mmCIF file of C-alpha atoms in Angstrom:
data_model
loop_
_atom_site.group_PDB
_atom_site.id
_atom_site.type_symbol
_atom_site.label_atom_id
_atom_site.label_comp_id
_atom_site.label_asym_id
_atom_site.label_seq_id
_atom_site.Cartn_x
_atom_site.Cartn_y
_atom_site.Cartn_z
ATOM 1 C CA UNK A 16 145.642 103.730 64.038
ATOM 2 C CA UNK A 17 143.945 105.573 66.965
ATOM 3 C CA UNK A 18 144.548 109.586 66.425
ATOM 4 C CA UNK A 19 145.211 112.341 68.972
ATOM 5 C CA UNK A 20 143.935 115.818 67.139
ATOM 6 C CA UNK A 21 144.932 119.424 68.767
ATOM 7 C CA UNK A 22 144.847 119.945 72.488
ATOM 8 C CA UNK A 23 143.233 116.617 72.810
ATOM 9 C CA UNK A 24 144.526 114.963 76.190
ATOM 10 C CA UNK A 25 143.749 111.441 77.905
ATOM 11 C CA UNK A 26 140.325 111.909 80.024
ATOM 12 C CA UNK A 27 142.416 110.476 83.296
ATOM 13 C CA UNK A 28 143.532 113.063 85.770
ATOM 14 C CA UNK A 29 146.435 114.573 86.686
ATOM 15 C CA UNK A 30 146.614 112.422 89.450
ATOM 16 C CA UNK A 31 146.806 108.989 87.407
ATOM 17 C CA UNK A 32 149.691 110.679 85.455
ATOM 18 C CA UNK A 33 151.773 111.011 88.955
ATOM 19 C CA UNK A 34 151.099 107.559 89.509
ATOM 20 C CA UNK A 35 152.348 106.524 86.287
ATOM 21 C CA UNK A 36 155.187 108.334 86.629
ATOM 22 C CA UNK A 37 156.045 106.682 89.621
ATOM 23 C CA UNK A 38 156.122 103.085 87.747
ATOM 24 C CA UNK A 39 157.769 103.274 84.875
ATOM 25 C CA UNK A 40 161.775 102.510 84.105
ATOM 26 C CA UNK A 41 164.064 104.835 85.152
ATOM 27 C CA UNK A 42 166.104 104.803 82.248
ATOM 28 C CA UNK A 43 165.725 107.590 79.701
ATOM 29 C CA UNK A 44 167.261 108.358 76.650
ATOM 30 C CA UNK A 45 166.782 111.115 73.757
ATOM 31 C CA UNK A 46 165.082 114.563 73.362
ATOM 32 C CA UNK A 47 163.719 115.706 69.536
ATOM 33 C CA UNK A 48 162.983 119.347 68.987
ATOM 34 C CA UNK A 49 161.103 120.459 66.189
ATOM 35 C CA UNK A 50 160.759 124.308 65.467
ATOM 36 C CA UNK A 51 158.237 124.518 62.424
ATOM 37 C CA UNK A 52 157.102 128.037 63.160
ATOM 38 C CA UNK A 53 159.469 130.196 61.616
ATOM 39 C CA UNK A 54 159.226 131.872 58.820
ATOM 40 C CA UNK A 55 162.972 130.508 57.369
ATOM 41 C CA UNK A 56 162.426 127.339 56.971
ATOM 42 C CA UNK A 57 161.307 124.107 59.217
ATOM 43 C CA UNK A 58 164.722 123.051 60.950
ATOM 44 C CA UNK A 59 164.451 119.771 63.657
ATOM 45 C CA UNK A 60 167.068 118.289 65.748
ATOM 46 C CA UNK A 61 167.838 115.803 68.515
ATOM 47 C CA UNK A 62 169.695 114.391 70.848
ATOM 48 C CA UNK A 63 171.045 110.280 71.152
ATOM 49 C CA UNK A 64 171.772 109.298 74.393
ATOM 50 C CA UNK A 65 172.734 105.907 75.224
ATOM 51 C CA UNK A 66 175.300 103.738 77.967
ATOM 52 C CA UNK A 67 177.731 102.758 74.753
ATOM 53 C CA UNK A 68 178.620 104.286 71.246
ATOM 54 C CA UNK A 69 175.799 102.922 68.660
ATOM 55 C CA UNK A 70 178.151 103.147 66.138
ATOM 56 C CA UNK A 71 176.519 105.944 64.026
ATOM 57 C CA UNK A 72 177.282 106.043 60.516
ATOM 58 C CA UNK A 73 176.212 109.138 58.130
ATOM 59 C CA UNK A 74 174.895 106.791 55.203
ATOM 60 C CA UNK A 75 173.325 108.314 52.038
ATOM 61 C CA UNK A 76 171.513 105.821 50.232
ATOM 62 C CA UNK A 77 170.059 106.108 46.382
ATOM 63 C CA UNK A 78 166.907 104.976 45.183
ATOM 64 C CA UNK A 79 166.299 101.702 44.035
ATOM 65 C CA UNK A 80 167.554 99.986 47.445
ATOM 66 C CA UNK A 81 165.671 96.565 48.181
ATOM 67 C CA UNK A 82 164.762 95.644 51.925
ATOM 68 C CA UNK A 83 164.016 92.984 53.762
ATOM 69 C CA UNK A 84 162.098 94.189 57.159
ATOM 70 C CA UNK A 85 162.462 90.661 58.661
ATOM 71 C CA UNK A 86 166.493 90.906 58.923
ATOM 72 C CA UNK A 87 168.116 92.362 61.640
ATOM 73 C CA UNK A 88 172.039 92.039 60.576
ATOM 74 C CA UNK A 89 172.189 88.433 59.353
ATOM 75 C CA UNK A 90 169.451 87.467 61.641
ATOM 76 C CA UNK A 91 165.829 86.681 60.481
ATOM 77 C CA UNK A 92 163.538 88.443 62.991
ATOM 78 C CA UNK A 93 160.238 88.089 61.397
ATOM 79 C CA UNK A 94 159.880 84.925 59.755
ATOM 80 C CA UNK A 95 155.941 85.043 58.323
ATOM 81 C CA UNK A 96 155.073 87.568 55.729
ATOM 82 C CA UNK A 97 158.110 90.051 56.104
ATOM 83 C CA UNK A 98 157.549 93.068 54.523
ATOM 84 C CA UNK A 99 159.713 93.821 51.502
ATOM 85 C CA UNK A 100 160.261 96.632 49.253
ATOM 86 C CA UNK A 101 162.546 99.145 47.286
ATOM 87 C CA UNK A 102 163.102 102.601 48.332
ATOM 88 C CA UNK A 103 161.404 104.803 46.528
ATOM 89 C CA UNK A 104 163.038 108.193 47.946
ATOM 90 C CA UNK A 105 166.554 108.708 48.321
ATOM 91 C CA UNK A 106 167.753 109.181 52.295
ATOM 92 C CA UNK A 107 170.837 110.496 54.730
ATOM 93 C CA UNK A 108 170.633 108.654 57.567
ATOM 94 C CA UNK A 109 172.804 107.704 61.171
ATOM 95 C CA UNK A 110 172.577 104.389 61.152
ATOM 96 C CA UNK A 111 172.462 102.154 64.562
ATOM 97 C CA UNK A 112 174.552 99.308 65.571
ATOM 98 C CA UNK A 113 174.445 98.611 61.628
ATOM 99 C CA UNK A 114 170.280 97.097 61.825
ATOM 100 C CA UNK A 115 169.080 100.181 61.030
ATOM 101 C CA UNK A 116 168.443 104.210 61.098
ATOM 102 C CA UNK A 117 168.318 105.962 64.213
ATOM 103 C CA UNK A 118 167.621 109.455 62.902
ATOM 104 C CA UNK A 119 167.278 110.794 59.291
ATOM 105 C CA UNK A 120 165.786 112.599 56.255
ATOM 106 C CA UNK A 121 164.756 111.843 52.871
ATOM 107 C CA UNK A 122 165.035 113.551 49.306
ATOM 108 C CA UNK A 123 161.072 115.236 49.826
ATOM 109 C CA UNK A 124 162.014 116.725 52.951
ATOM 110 C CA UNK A 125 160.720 113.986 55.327
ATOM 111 C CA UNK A 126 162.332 112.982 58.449
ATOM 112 C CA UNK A 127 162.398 110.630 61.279
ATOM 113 C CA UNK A 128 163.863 109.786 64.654
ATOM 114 C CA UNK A 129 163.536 106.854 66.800
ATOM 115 C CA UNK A 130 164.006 107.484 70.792
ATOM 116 C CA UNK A 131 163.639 105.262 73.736
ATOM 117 C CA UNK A 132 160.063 104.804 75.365
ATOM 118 C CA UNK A 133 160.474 102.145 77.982
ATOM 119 C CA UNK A 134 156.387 101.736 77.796
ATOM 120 C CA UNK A 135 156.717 100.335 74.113
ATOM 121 C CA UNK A 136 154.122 96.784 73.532
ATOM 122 C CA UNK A 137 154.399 96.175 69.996
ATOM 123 C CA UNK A 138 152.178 93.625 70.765
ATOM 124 C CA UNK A 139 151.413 89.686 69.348
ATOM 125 C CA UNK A 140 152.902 89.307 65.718
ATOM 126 C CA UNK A 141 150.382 89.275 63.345
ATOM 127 C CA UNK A 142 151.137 87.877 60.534
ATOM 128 C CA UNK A 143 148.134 88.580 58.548
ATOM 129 C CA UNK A 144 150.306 92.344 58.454
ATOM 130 C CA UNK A 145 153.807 92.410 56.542
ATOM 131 C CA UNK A 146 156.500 92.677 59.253
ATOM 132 C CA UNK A 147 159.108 95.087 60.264
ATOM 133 C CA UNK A 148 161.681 95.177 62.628
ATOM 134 C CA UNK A 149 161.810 98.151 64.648
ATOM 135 C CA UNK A 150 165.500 99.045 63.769
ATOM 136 C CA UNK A 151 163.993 99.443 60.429
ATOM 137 C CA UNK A 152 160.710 101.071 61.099
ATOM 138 C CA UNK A 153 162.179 104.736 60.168
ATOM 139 C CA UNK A 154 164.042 103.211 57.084
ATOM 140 C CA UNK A 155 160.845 102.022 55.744
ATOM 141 C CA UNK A 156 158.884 105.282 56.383
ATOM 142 C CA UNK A 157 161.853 107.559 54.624
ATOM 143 C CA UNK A 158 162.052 104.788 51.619
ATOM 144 C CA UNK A 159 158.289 105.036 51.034
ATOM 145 C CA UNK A 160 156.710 108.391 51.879
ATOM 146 C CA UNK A 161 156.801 112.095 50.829
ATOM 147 C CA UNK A 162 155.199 113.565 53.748
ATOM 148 C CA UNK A 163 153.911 112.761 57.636
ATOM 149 C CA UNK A 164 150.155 112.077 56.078
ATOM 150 C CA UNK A 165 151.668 109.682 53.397
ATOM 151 C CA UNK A 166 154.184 108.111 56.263
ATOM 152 C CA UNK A 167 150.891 107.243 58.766
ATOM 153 C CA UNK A 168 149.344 106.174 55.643
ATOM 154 C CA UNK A 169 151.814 103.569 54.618
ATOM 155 C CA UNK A 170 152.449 102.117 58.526
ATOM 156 C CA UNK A 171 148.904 101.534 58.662
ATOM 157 C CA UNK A 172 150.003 98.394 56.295
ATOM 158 C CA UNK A 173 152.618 97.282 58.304
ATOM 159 C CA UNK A 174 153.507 95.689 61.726
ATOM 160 C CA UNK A 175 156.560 96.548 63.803
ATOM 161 C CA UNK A 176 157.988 93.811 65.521
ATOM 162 C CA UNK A 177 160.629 93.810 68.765
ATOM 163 C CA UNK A 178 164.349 93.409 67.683
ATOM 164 C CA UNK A 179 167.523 92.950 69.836
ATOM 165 C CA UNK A 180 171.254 94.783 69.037
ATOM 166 C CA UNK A 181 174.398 94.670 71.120
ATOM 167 C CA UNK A 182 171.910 93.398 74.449
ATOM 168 C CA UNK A 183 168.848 96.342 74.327
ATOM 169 C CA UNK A 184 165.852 95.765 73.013
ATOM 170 C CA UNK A 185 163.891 98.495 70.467
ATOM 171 C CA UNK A 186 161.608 99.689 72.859
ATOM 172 C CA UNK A 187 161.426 102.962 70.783
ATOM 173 C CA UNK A 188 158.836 105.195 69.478
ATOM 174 C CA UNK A 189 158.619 107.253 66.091
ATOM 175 C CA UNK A 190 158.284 111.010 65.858
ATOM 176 C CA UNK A 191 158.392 112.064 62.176
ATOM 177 C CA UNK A 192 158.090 115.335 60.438
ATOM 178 C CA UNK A 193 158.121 116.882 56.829
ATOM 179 C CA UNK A 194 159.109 120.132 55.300
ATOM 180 C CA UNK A 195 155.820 122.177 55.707
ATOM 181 C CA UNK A 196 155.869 121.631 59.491
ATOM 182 C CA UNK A 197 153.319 118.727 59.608
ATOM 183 C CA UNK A 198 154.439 116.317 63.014
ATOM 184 C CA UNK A 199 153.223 113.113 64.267
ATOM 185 C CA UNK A 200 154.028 111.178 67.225
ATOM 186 C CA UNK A 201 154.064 107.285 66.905
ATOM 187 C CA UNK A 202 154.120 104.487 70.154
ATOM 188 C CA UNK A 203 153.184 101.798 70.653
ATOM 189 C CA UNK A 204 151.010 101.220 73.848
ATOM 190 C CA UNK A 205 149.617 97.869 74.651
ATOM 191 C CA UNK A 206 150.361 96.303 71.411
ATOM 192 C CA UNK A 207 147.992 99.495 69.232
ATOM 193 C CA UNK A 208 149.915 101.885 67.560
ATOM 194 C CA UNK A 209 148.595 105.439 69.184
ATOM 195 C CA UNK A 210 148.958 108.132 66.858
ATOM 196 C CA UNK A 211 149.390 112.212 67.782
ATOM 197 C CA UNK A 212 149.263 114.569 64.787
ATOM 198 C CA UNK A 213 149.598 117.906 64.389
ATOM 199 C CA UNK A 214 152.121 120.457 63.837
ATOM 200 C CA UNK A 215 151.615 121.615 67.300
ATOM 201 C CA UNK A 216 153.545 118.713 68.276
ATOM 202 C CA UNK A 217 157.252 120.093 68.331
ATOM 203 C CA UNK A 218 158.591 118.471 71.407
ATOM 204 C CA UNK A 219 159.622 114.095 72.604
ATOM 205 C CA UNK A 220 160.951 112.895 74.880
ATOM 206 C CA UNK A 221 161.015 109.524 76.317
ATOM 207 C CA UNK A 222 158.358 108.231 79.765
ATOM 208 C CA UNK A 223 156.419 108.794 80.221
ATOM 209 C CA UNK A 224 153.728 108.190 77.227
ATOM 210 C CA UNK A 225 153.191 111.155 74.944
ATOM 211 C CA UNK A 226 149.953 111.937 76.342
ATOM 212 C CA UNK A 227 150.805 111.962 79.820
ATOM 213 C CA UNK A 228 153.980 113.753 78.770
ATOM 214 C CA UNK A 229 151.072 116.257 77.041
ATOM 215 C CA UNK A 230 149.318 116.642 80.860
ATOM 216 C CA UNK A 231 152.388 117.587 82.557
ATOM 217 C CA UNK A 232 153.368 120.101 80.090
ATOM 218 C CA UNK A 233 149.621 121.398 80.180
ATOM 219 C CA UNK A 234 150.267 122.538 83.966
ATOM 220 C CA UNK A 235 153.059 124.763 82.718
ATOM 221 C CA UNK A 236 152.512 128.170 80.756
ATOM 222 C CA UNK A 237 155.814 128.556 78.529
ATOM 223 C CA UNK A 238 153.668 131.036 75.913
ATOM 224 C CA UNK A 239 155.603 133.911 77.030
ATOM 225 C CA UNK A 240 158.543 132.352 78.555
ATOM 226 C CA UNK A 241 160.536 134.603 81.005
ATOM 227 C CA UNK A 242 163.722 134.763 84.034
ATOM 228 C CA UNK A 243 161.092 133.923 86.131
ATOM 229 C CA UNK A 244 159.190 131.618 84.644
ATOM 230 C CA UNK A 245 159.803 128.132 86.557
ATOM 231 C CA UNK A 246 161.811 125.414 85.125
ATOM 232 C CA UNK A 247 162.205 121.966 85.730
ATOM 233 C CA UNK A 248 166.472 120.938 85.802
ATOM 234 C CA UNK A 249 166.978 117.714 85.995
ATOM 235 C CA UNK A 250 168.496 115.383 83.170
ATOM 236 C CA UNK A 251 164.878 113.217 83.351
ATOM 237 C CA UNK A 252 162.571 113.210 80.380
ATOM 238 C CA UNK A 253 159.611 115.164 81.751
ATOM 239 C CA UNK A 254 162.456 117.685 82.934
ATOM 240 C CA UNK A 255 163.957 117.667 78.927
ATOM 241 C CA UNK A 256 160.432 118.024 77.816
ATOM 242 C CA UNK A 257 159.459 120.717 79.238
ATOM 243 C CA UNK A 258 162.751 122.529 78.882
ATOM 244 C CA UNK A 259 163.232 122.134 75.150
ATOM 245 C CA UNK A 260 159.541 123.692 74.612
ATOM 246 C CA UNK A 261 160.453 126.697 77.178
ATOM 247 C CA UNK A 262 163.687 127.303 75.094
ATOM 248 C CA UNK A 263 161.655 126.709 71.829
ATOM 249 C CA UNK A 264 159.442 129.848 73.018
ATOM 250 C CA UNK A 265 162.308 131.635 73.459
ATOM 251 C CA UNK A 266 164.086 131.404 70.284
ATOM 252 C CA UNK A 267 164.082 134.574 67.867
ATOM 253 C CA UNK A 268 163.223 134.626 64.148
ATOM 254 C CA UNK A 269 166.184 133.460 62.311
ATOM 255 C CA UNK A 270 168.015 135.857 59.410
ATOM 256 C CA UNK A 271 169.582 132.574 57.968
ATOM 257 C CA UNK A 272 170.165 128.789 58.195
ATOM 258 C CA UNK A 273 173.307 129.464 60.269
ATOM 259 C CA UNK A 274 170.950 131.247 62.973
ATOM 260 C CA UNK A 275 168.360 128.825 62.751
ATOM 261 C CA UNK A 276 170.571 125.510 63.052
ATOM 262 C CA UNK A 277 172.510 127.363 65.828
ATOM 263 C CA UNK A 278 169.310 127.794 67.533
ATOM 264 C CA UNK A 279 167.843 124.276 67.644
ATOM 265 C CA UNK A 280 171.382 123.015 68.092
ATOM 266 C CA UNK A 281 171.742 125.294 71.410
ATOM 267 C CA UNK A 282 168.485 123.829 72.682
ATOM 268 C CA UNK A 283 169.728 119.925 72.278
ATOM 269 C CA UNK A 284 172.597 121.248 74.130
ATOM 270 C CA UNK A 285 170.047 122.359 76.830
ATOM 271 C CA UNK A 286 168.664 119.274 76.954
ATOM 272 C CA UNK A 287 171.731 117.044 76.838
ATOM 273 C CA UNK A 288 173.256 114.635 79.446
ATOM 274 C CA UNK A 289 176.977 115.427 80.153
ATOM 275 C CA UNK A 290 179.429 113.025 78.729
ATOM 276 C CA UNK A 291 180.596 110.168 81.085
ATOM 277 C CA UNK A 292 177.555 110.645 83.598
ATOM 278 C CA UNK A 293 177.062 107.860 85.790
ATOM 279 C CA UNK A 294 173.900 106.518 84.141
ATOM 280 C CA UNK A 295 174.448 102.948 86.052
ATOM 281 C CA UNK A 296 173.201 105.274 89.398
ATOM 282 C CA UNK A 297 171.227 108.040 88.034
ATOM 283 C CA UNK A 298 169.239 105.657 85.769
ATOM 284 C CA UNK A 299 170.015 108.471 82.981
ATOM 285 C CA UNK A 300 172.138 107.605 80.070
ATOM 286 C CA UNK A 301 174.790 110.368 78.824
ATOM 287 C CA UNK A 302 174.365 112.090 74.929
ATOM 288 C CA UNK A 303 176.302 110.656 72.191
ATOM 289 C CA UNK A 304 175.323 112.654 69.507
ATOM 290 C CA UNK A 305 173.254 115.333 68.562
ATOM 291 C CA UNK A 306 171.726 116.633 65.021
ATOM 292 C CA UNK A 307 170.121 118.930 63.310
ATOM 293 C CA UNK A 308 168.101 118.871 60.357
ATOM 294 C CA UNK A 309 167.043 121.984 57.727
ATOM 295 C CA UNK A 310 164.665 120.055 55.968
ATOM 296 C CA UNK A 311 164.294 123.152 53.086
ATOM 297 C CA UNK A 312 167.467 122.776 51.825
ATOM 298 C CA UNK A 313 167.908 119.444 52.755
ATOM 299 C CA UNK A 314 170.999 119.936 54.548
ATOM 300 C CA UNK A 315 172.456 117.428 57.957
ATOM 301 C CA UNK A 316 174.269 118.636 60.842
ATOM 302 C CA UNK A 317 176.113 116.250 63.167
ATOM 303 C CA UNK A 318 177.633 116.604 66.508
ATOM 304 C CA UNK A 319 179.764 113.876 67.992
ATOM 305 C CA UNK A 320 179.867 114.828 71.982
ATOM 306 C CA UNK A 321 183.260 113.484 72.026
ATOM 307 C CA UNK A 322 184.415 115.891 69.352
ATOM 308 C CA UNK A 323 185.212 119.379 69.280
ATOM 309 C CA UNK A 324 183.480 119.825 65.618
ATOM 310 C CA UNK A 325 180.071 120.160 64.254
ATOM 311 C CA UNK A 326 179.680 118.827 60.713
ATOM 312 C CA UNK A 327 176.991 118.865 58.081
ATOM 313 C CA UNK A 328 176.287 117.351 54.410
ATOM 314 C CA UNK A 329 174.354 118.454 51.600
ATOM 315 C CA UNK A 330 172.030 115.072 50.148
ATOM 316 C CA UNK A 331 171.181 117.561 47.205
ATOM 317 C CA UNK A 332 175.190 116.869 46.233
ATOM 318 C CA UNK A 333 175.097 113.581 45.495
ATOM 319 C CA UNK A 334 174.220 111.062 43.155
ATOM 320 C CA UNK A 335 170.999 109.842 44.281
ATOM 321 C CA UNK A 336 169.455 108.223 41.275
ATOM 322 C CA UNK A 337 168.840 103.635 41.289
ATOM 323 C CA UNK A 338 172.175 102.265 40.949
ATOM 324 C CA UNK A 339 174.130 105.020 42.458
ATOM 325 C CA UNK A 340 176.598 104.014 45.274
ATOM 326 C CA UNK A 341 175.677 104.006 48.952
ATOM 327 C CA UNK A 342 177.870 106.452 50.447
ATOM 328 C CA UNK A 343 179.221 106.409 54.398
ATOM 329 C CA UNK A 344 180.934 108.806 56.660
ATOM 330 C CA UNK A 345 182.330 108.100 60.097
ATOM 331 C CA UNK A 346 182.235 110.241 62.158
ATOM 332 C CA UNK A 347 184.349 109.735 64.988
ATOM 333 C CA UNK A 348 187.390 111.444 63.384
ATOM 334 C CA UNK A 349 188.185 114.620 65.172
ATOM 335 C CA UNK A 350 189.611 116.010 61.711
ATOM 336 C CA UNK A 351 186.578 116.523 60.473
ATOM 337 C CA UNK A 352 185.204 119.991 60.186
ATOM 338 C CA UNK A 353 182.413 122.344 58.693
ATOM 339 C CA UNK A 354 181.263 120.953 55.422
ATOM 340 C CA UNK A 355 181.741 117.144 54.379
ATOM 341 C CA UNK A 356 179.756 116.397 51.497
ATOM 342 C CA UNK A 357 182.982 115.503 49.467
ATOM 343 C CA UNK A 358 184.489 113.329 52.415
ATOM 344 C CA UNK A 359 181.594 110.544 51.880
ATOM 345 C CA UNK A 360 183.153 107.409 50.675
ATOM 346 C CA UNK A 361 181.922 104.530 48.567
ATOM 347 C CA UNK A 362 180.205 101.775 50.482
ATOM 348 C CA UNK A 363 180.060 98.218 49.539
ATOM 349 C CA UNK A 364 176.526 97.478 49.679
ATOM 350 C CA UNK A 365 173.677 98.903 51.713
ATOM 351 C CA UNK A 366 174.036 98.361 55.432
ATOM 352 C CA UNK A 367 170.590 96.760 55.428
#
């Protein structure tokens, strides 16, 4: 995989970024926020947005699960060499449209999320590589891997392939993190995976590319972030980009996991698109959902926009061991409140 280091940045100018900018699709979708440089613990969290519910399901899911990466649903999307294996880690996951995992953590403290990126070119299949469908490309990383070295280690083996749910393709990229504050970025550009890793990279958005999303931020100085300071608005992903790392600056040390979730949960806030907006004319599709993630304690927050309540699980609660039931919550039930470890029902099987 090619590999952005620290304050590395594409050699084109500023200029070429504008005109990029100008090209590419107006719809946007997601912001991630990773705050890894506290002293409490490393706590992440995102936003979903998207034209329709993706019908999110909290799914904890033992070890000891087998995959097939060529199946999305019933369908066989990668018929040479799919890749196949059985999870090795334990996972809580939201899953999407039922093909996959949208957003997510493991037992070791690793986590994922997959957001739009309009620019995505998986590229040719290859079938000389084992292949994966995208909806599955964060289940496989979460199954297999410990931390972010281990995860770019293992997708090095692997090729993601283009999938289809409900209509949209999975033009998505990868941003993953672990619980010592390591981060990596993951697109694909031109059919080559492009690679940016380092803890310094807290922030994602959607298009442009990550590093053109890298230039525009450069232009801004958010190191000491004030009432003056100038800030971008708008509900468009170099707007969300640079306001979720402004906000980052701003954010105190936390005293406890209930200041640090409330923190990274009041910046996806920042960042999110109103419910009901009119993405058909502004191009701009409206938050779903939003979570947070204390990967320390292993602990999963989840806000449904459409209900009053913010609700979190414990995966250090259940039964997590090969052979173990895969558990499910959904959470479109305005009842549910505060802690809901013990609401998790038995599912029948794995949802993929």
């Amino acid at each position: 995989m090619k590999k952005r280091t620290t304050r590395q940045r594409l050699t084109g100018s500023l200029l070429a970024v504008a005109a990029g900018l100008a090209v590419f699709h107006s719809v946007d979708a997601c912001t991630r926020v990773l705050w890894n440089d506290n002293e409490l613990a490393t706590v992440v969290g995102r936003t979903m947005d998207w034209p329709e519910s993706t019908d999110p399901v909290l799914t904890v899911m033992p070890r000891g699960v087998e995959r097939n990466g060529g199946l999305t649903g019933d369908v066989v999307t990668v018929e040479e060499n799919p890749a196949t294996w059985t999870s090795k880690y334990a996972s809580m996951v939201t899953t999407i449209y039922g093909i996959g995992s949208a957003d997510g953590f493991n037992e070791r403290g690793l986590a994922g999320h997959m957001l739009y990126l309009n620019a995505t070119d998986f590229g040719s299949r290859d079938p000389s590589k084992p292949g994966v469908q995208a909806g599955l490309w964060l289940q496989y990383v979460l199954d297999n891997a410990a931390t972010v070295d281990e995860a770019l280690e293992l997708l090095d083996e692997i090729q993601v392939v283009m999938t289809e749910a409900n209509g949209h393709q999975s033009n998505v990229h990868l941003a993953i993190e672990d619980a010592s504050g390591d981060s990596a970025i993951v697109e694909y550009i031109d059919g080559e995976p492009v690679v940016h890793h380092d803890r310094e990279y807290q922030i994602m958005t959607n298009d442009p590319t990550y590093d053109q999303q890298l230039e525009l931020l450069a232009e801004q100085d958010f190191s000491n972030p004030s009432s003056d300071t100038p800030l971008p608005g708008n509900v468009k992903a170099t707007d969300r980009f640079q306001r979720a790392a402004y906000y980052l600056e701003m954010l105190p040390e936390p005293e406890d996991e209930r200041e640090a979730i409330a923190g990274i949960l009041a910046i996806a806030r920042n960042v999110s698109v109103p419910f009901g907006a009119p993405y058909k004319d502004f191009g701009i599709y409206n938050t779903e959902y939003r979570t947070a993630i204390n990967l320390a304690d292993r602990r999963y927050f989840f806000e449904l926009t459409t209900s009053p309540n913010v609700i979190w699980a414990d995966l250090t609660k259940f039964d997590l061991e090969d052979g173990a039931p895969v558990m499910t919550l959904d959470p479109d039930n305005i009842d549910l409140a505060g802690n809901v470890t013990a609401s998790f029902m038995e599912a029948e099987s794995a949802p993929f």
